GROMACS .gro file of C-alpha atoms in nm:
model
  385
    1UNK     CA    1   0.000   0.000   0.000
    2UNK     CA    2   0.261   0.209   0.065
    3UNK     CA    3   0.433   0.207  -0.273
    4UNK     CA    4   0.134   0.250  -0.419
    5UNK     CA    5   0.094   0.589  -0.269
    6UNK     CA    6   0.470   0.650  -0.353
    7UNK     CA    7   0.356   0.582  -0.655
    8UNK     CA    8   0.065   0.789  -0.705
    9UNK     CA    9   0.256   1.108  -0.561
   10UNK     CA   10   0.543   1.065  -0.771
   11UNK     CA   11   0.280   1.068  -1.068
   12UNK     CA   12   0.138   1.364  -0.944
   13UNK     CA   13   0.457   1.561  -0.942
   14UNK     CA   14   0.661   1.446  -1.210
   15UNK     CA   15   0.577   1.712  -1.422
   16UNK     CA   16   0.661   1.962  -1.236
   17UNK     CA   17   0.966   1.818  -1.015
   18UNK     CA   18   1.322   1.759  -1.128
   19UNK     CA   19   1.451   1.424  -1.089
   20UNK     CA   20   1.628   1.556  -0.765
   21UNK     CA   21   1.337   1.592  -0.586
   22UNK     CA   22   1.164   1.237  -0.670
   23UNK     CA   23   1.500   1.117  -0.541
   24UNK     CA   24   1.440   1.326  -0.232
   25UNK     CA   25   1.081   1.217  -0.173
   26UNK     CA   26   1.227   0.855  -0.249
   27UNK     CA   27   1.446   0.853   0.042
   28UNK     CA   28   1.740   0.828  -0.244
   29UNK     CA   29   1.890   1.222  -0.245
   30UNK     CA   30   2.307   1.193  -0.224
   31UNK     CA   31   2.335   1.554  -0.150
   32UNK     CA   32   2.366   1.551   0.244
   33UNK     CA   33   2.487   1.832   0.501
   34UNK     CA   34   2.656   1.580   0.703
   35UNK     CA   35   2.508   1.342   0.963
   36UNK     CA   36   2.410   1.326   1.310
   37UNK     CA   37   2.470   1.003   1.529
   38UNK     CA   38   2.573   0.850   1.155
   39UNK     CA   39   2.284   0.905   1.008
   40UNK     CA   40   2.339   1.149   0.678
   41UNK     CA   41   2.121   1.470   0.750
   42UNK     CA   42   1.973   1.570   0.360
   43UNK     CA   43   1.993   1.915   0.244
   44UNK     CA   44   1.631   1.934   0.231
   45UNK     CA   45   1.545   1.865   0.556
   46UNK     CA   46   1.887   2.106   0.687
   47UNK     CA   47   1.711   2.368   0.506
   48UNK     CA   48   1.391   2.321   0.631
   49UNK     CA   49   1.520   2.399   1.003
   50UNK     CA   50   1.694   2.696   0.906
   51UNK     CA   51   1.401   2.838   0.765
   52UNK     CA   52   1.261   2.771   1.120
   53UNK     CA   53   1.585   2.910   1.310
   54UNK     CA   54   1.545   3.232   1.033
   55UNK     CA   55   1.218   3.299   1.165
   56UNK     CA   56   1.294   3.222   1.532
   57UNK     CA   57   1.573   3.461   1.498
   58UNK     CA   58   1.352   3.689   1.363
   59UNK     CA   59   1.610   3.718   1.046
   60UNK     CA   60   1.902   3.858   1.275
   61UNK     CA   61   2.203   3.636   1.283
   62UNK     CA   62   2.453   3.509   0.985
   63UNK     CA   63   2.491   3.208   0.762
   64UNK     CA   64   2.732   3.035   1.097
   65UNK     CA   65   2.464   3.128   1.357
   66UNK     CA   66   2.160   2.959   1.153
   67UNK     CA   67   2.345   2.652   1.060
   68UNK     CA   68   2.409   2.576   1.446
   69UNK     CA   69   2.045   2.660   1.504
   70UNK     CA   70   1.991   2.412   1.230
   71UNK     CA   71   2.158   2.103   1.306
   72UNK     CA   72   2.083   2.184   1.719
   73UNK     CA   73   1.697   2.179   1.579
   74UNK     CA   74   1.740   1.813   1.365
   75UNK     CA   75   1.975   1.621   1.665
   76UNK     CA   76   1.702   1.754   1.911
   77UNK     CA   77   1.417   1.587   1.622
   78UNK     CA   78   1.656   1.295   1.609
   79UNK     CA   79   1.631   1.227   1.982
   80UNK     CA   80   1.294   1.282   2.031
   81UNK     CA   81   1.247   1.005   1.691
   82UNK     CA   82   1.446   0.751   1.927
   83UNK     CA   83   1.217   0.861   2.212
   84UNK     CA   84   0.929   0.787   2.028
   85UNK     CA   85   1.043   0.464   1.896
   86UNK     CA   86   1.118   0.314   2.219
   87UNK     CA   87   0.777   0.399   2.380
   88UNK     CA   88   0.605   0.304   2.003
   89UNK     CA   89   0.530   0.602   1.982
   90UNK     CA   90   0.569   0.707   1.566
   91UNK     CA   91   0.395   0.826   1.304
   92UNK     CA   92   0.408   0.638   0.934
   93UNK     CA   93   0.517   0.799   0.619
   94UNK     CA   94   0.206   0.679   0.489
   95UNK     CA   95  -0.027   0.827   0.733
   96UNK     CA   96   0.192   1.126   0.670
   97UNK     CA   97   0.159   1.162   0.332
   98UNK     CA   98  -0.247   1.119   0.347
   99UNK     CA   99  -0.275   1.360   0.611
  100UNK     CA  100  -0.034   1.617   0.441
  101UNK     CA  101  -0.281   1.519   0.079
  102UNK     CA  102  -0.583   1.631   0.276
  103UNK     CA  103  -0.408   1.907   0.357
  104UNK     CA  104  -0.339   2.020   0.031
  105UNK     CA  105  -0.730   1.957  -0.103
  106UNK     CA  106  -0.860   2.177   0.210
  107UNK     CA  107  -0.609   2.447   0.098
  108UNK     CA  108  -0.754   2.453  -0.256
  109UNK     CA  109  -1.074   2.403  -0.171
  110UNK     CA  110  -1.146   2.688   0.063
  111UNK     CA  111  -0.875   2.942  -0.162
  112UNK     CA  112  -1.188   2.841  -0.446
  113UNK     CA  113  -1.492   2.877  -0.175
  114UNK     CA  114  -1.293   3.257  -0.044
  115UNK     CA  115  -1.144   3.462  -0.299
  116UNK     CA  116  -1.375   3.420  -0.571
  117UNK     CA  117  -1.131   3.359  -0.814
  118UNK     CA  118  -1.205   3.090  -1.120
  119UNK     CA  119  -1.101   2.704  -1.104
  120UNK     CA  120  -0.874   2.746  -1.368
  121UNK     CA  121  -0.661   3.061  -1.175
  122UNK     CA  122  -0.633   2.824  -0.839
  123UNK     CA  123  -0.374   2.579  -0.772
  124UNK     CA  124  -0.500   2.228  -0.779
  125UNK     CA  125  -0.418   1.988  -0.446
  126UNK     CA  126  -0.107   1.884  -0.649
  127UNK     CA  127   0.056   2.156  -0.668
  128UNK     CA  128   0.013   2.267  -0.314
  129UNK     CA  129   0.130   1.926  -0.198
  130UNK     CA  130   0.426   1.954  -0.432
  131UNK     CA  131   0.474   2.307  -0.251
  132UNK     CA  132   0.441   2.159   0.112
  133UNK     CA  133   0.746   1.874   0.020
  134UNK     CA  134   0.956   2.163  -0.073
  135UNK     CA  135   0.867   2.368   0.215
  136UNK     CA  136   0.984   2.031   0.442
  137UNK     CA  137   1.041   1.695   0.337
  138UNK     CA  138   0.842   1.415   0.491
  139UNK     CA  139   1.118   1.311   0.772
  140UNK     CA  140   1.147   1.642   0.874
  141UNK     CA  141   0.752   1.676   0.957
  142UNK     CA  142   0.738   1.349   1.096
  143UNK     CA  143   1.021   1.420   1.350
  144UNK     CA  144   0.878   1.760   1.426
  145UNK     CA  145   0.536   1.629   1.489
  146UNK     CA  146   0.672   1.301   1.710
  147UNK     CA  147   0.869   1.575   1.917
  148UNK     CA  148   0.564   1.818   1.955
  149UNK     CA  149   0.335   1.492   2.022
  150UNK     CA  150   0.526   1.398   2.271
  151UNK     CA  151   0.531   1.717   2.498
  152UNK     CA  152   0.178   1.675   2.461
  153UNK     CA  153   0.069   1.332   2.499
  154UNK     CA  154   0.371   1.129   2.679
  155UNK     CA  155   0.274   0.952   2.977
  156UNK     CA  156  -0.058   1.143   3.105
  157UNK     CA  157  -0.009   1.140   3.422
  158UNK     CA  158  -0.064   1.296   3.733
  159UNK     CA  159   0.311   1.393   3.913
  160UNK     CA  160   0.309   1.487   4.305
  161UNK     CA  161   0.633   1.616   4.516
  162UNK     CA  162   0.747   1.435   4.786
  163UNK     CA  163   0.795   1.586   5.094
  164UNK     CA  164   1.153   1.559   5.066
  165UNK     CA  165   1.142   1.736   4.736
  166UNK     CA  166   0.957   1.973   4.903
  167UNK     CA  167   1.208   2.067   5.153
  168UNK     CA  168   1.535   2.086   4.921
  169UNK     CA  169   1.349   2.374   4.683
  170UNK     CA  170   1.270   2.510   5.022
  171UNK     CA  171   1.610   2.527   5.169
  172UNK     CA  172   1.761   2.615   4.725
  173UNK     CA  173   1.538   2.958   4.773
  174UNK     CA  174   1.729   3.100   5.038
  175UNK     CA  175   2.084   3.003   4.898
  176UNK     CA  176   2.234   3.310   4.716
  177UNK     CA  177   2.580   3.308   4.431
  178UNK     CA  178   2.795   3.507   4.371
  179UNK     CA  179   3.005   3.506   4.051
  180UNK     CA  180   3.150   3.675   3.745
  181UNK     CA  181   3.064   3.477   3.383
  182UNK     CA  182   3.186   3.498   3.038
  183UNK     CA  183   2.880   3.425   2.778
  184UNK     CA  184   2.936   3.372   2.442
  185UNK     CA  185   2.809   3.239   2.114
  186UNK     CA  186   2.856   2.976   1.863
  187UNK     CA  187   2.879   3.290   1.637
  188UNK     CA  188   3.145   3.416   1.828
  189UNK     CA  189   3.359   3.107   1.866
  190UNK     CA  190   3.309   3.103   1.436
  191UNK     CA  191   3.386   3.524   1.430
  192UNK     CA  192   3.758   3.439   1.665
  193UNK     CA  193   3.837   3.175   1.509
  194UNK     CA  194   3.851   3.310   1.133
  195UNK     CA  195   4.073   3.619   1.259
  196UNK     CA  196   4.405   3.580   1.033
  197UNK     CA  197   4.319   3.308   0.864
  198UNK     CA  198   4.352   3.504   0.499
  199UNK     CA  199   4.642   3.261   0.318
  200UNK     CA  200   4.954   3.437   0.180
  201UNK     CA  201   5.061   3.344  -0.185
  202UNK     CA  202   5.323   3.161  -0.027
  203UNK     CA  203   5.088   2.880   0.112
  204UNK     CA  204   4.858   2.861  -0.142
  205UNK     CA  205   5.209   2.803  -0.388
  206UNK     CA  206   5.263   2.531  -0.111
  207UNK     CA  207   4.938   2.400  -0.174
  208UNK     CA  208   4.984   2.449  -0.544
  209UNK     CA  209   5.313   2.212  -0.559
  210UNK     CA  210   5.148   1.935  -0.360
  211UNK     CA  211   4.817   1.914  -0.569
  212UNK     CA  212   5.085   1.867  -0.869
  213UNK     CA  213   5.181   1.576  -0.751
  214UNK     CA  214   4.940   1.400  -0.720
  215UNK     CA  215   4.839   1.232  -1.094
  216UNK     CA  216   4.487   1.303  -1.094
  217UNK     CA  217   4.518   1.649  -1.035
  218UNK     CA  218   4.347   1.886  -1.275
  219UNK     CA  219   4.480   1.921  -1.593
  220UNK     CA  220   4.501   2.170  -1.965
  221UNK     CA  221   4.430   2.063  -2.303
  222UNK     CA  222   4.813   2.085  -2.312
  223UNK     CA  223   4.879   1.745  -2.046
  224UNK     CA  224   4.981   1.968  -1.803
  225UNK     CA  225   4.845   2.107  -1.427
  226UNK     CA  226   4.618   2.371  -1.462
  227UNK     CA  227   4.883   2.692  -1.381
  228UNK     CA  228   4.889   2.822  -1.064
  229UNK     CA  229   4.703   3.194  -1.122
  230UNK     CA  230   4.417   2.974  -1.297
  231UNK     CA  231   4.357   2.762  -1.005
  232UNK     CA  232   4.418   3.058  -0.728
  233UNK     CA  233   4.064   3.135  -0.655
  234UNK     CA  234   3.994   2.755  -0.596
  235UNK     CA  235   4.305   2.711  -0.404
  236UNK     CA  236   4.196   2.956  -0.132
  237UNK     CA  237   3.866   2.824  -0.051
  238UNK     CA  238   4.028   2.494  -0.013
  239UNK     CA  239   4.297   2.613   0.222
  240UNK     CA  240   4.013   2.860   0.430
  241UNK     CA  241   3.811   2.514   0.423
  242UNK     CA  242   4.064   2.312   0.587
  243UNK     CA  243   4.182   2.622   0.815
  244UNK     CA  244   3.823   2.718   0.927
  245UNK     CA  245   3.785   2.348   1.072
  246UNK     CA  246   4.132   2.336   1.240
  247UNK     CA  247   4.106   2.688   1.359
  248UNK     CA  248   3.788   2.631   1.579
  249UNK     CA  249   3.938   2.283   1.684
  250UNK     CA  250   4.245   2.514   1.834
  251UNK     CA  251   4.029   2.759   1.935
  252UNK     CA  252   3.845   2.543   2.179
  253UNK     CA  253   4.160   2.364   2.298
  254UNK     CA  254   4.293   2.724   2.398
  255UNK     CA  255   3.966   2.820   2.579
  256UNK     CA  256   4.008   2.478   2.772
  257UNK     CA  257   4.358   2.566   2.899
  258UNK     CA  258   4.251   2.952   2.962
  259UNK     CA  259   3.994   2.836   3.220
  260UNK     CA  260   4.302   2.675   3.434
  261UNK     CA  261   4.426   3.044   3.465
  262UNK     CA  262   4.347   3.229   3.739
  263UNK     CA  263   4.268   3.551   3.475
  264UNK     CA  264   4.183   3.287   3.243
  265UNK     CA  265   3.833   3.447   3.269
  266UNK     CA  266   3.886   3.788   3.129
  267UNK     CA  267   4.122   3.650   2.901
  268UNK     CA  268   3.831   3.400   2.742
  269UNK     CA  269   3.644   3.744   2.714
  270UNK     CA  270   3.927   3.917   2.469
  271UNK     CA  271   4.004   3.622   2.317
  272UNK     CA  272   3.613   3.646   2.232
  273UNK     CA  273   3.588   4.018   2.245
  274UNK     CA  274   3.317   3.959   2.507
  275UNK     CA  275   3.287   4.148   2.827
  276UNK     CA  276   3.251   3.980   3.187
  277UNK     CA  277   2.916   3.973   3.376
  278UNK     CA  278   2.943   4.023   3.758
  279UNK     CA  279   2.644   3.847   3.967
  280UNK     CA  280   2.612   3.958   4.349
  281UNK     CA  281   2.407   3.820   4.560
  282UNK     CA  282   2.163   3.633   4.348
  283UNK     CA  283   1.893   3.377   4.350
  284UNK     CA  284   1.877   3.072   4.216
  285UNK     CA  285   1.606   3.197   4.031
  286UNK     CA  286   1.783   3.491   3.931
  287UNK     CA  287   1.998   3.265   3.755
  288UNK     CA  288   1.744   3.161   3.475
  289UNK     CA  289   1.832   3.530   3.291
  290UNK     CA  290   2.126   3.652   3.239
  291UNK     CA  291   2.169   3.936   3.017
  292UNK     CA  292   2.510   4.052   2.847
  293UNK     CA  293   2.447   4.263   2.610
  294UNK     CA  294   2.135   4.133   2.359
  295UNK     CA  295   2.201   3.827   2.472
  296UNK     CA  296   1.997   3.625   2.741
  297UNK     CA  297   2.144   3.301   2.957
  298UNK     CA  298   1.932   3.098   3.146
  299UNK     CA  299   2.250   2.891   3.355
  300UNK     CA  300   1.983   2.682   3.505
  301UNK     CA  301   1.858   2.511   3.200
  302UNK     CA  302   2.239   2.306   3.180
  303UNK     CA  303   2.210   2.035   3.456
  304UNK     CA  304   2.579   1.992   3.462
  305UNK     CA  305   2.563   2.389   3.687
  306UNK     CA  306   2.318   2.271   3.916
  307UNK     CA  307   2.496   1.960   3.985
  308UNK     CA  308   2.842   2.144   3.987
  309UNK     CA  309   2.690   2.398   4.261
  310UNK     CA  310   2.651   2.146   4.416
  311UNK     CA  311   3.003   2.007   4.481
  312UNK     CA  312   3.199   2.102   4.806
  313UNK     CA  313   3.504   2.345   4.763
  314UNK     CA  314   3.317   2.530   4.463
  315UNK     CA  315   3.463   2.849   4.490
  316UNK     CA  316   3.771   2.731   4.530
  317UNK     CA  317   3.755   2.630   4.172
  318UNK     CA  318   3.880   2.869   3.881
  319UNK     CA  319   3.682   2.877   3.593
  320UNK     CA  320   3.420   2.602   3.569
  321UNK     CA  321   3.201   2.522   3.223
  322UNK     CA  322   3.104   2.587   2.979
  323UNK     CA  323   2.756   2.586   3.034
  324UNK     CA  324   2.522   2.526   2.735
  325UNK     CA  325   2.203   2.671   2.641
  326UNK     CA  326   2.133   2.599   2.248
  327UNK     CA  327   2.362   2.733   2.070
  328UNK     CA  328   2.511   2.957   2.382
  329UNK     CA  329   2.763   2.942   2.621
  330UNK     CA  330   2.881   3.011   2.949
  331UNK     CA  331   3.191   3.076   3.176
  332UNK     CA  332   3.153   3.088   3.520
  333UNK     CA  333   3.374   3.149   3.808
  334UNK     CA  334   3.202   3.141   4.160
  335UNK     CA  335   3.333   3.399   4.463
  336UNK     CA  336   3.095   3.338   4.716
  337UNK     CA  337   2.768   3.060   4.760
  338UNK     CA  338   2.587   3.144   5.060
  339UNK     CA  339   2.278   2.865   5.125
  340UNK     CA  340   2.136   3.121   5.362
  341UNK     CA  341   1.764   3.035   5.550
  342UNK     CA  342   1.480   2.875   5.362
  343UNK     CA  343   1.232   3.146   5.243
  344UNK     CA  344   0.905   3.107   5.474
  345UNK     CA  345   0.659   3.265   5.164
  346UNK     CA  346   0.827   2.939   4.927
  347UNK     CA  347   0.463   2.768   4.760
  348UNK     CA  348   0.455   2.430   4.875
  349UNK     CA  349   0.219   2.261   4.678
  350UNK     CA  350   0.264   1.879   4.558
  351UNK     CA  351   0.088   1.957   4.181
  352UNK     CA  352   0.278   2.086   3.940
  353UNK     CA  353   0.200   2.071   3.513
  354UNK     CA  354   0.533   2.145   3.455
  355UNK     CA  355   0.682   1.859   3.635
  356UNK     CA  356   0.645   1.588   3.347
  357UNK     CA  357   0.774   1.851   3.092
  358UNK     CA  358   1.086   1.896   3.311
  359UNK     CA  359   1.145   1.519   3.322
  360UNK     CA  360   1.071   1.461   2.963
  361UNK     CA  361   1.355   1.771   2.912
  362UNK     CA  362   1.625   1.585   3.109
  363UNK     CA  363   1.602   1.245   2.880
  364UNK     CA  364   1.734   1.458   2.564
  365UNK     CA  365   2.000   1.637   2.804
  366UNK     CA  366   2.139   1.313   2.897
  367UNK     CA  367   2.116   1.208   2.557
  368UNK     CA  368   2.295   1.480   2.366
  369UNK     CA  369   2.644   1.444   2.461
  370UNK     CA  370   2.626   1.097   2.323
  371UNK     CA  371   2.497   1.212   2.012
  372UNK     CA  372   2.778   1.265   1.739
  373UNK     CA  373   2.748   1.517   1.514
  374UNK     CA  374   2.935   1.561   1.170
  375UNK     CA  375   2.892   1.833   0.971
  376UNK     CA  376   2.993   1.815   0.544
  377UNK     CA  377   3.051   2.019   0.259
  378UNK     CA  378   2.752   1.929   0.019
  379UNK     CA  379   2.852   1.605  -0.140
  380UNK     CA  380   2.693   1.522  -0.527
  381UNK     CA  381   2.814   1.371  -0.833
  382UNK     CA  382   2.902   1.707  -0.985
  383UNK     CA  383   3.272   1.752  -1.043
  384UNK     CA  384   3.516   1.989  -0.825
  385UNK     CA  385   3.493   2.264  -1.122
   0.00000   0.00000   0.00000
């Protein structure tokens, strides 16, 4: 039944869709952006969740920032899919593709009943469906919808604190931090670690004599490697390709060793052109926004700071993180963590909605650092010029 359906849309479409995109709908596209936990992430679906980051971000951002956004977006899909598998929860392409047809046929149907415009001038259900593939391929709906399903629907069930719950957010809303954080960006981690990475002629002649070497390099009508001014331009973006990816590498390994300074903090905000943030005397709560600049931190939403505030000696320690929210990042270096006396007004009550959604948040936590993620250059058949 299925490839019957397969079948049928890939009738529907054909005139109108490049052989590309029956490939795509097929499951069979070799144009990937790279993979996540091996599995090859398609350009289709990659672009269909940075359309979504665009929009979150409101347009504001770069190319860097909305590619993060992108592949956070599809590993955070991808865990949710293995969520939903093991509790059986999934949906079928199948059932997808019916429910995405009907879709299309209401669409037409009610553009025909609303703007009084003639048969012929509308788009028939085809051609909206065709439009709705393109918008997001069927994997990427799927995952979105298992992941929204499952806030929604996982486990109804009604979640009451324990008393001794009860009494440690009781005695955690007197304790009060002090500390001084560095927050940064994947954007700005990108921005430092392109600085003077422009190649002199010198290394690109390097590169140059090496490619030569090599028999299959490319060559003239005359039998000969293409000459060197010829292949410049190509050159470059092969040596800012390769220098881009080991930059960021050494970037990261230098942030590391910073943090076992005892300035390493303000020198991980230079390095980043980022200024500190001092915290005195703050709540827990306090802690969920953090603003530097246009940018907000919540440090709370990172389990790894809760459960390193917890550890004896803490301020003792130098620089501790980074702390991750998204596609954010934070520094921290603790002066002071006073635990204080339990506030009296604290709302003890045993019900709480948000309780399920905070477990069901902590299974993709513990999940993600597992996770691998690759990212590629687009890979086809086409030729490298």
């Amino acid at each position: 039944m299925g490839i019957l359906v397969l079948m049928l849309i890939i009738m529907l479409l054909k005139p109108d869709v490049e052989q590309v995109g029956i490939d795509m709908l097929a499951g069979k596209a070799s144009i990937t952006m790279g993979s996540i936990d091996d599995q090859s992430v398609p350009i289709d679906s990659f672009n269909a969740a940075k359309r979504f980051c665009i929009q979150m971000y409101q347009g504001q951002g770069s190319e860097a920032l909305w590619a993060d956004c992108a592949f956070q977006s599809l590993k955070g899909q991808y865990i949710f899919r293995k969520i939903g598998n093991a509790v059986g929860f999934t949906i079928t392409e199948e059932s997808e593709r019916t429910a995405l047809w009907e879709e299309a046929k209401r669409v037409s149907k009610n553009s025909l009943q609303g703007a009084g415009y003639s048969e012929e001038d509308l788009k028939k259900p085809e051609e909206i469906y065709r439009q709705f593939l393109q918008q997001a391929p069927l994997r990427f709906r799927i995952d979105y919808k298992v992941s929204q399903a499952l806030f929604q629907n996982f486990l109804p069930t009604e979640i009451r604190r324990t008393d001794g719950e009860l009494n440690v957010l009781s005695e955690a809303s007197g304790a009060r931090v002090d500390l001084d954080a560095v927050l940064y960006t994947e954007e700005d981690l990108v921005k430092a670690s392109e600085r003077n990475l422009e190649p002199t002629d010198a290394q690109l002649k390097e590169l140059y004599d090496k490619e030569s070497l090599d028999p299959n390099t490319l060559k003239g009508k005359d039998g000969k490697p293409v000459p060197f001014e010829e292949r410049k331009t190509v050159l470059r973006s092969k040596f800012l390709l390769e220098a881009r990816k080991n930059s960021l590498e050494s970037l990261k390994a230098k942030l590391v060793a910073l943090q076992n300074e005892p300035d390493g903090l303000q020198k991980i905000a230079t390095l980043l052109g980022r200024q500190t943030v001092s915290l005195k005397n703050k709540s827990l709560s306090d802690l969920k926004k953090i603003s530097a600049g246009k940018d907000v931190f919540s440090l709370s939403s990172d389990k790894k700071f809760l459960q390193d505030l917890s550890l004896p000696g803490l301020t003792q320690k130098k620089n501790i993180g980074p702390y991750r929210e998204g596609e954010k990042y934070a520094i921290v270096s603790f002066s002071g963590v006073k635990l204080g006396t339990p506030d009296p007004t604290f709302l003890r009550t045993r019900d709480s909605g948000s309780l399920l959604t905070a477990i069901l948040m902590e299974i993709p936590q513990s999940l993600e650092e597992s996770i691998k993620v690759e990212r590629a250059s687009v890979r086809s058949s086409v030729s490298e010029e």
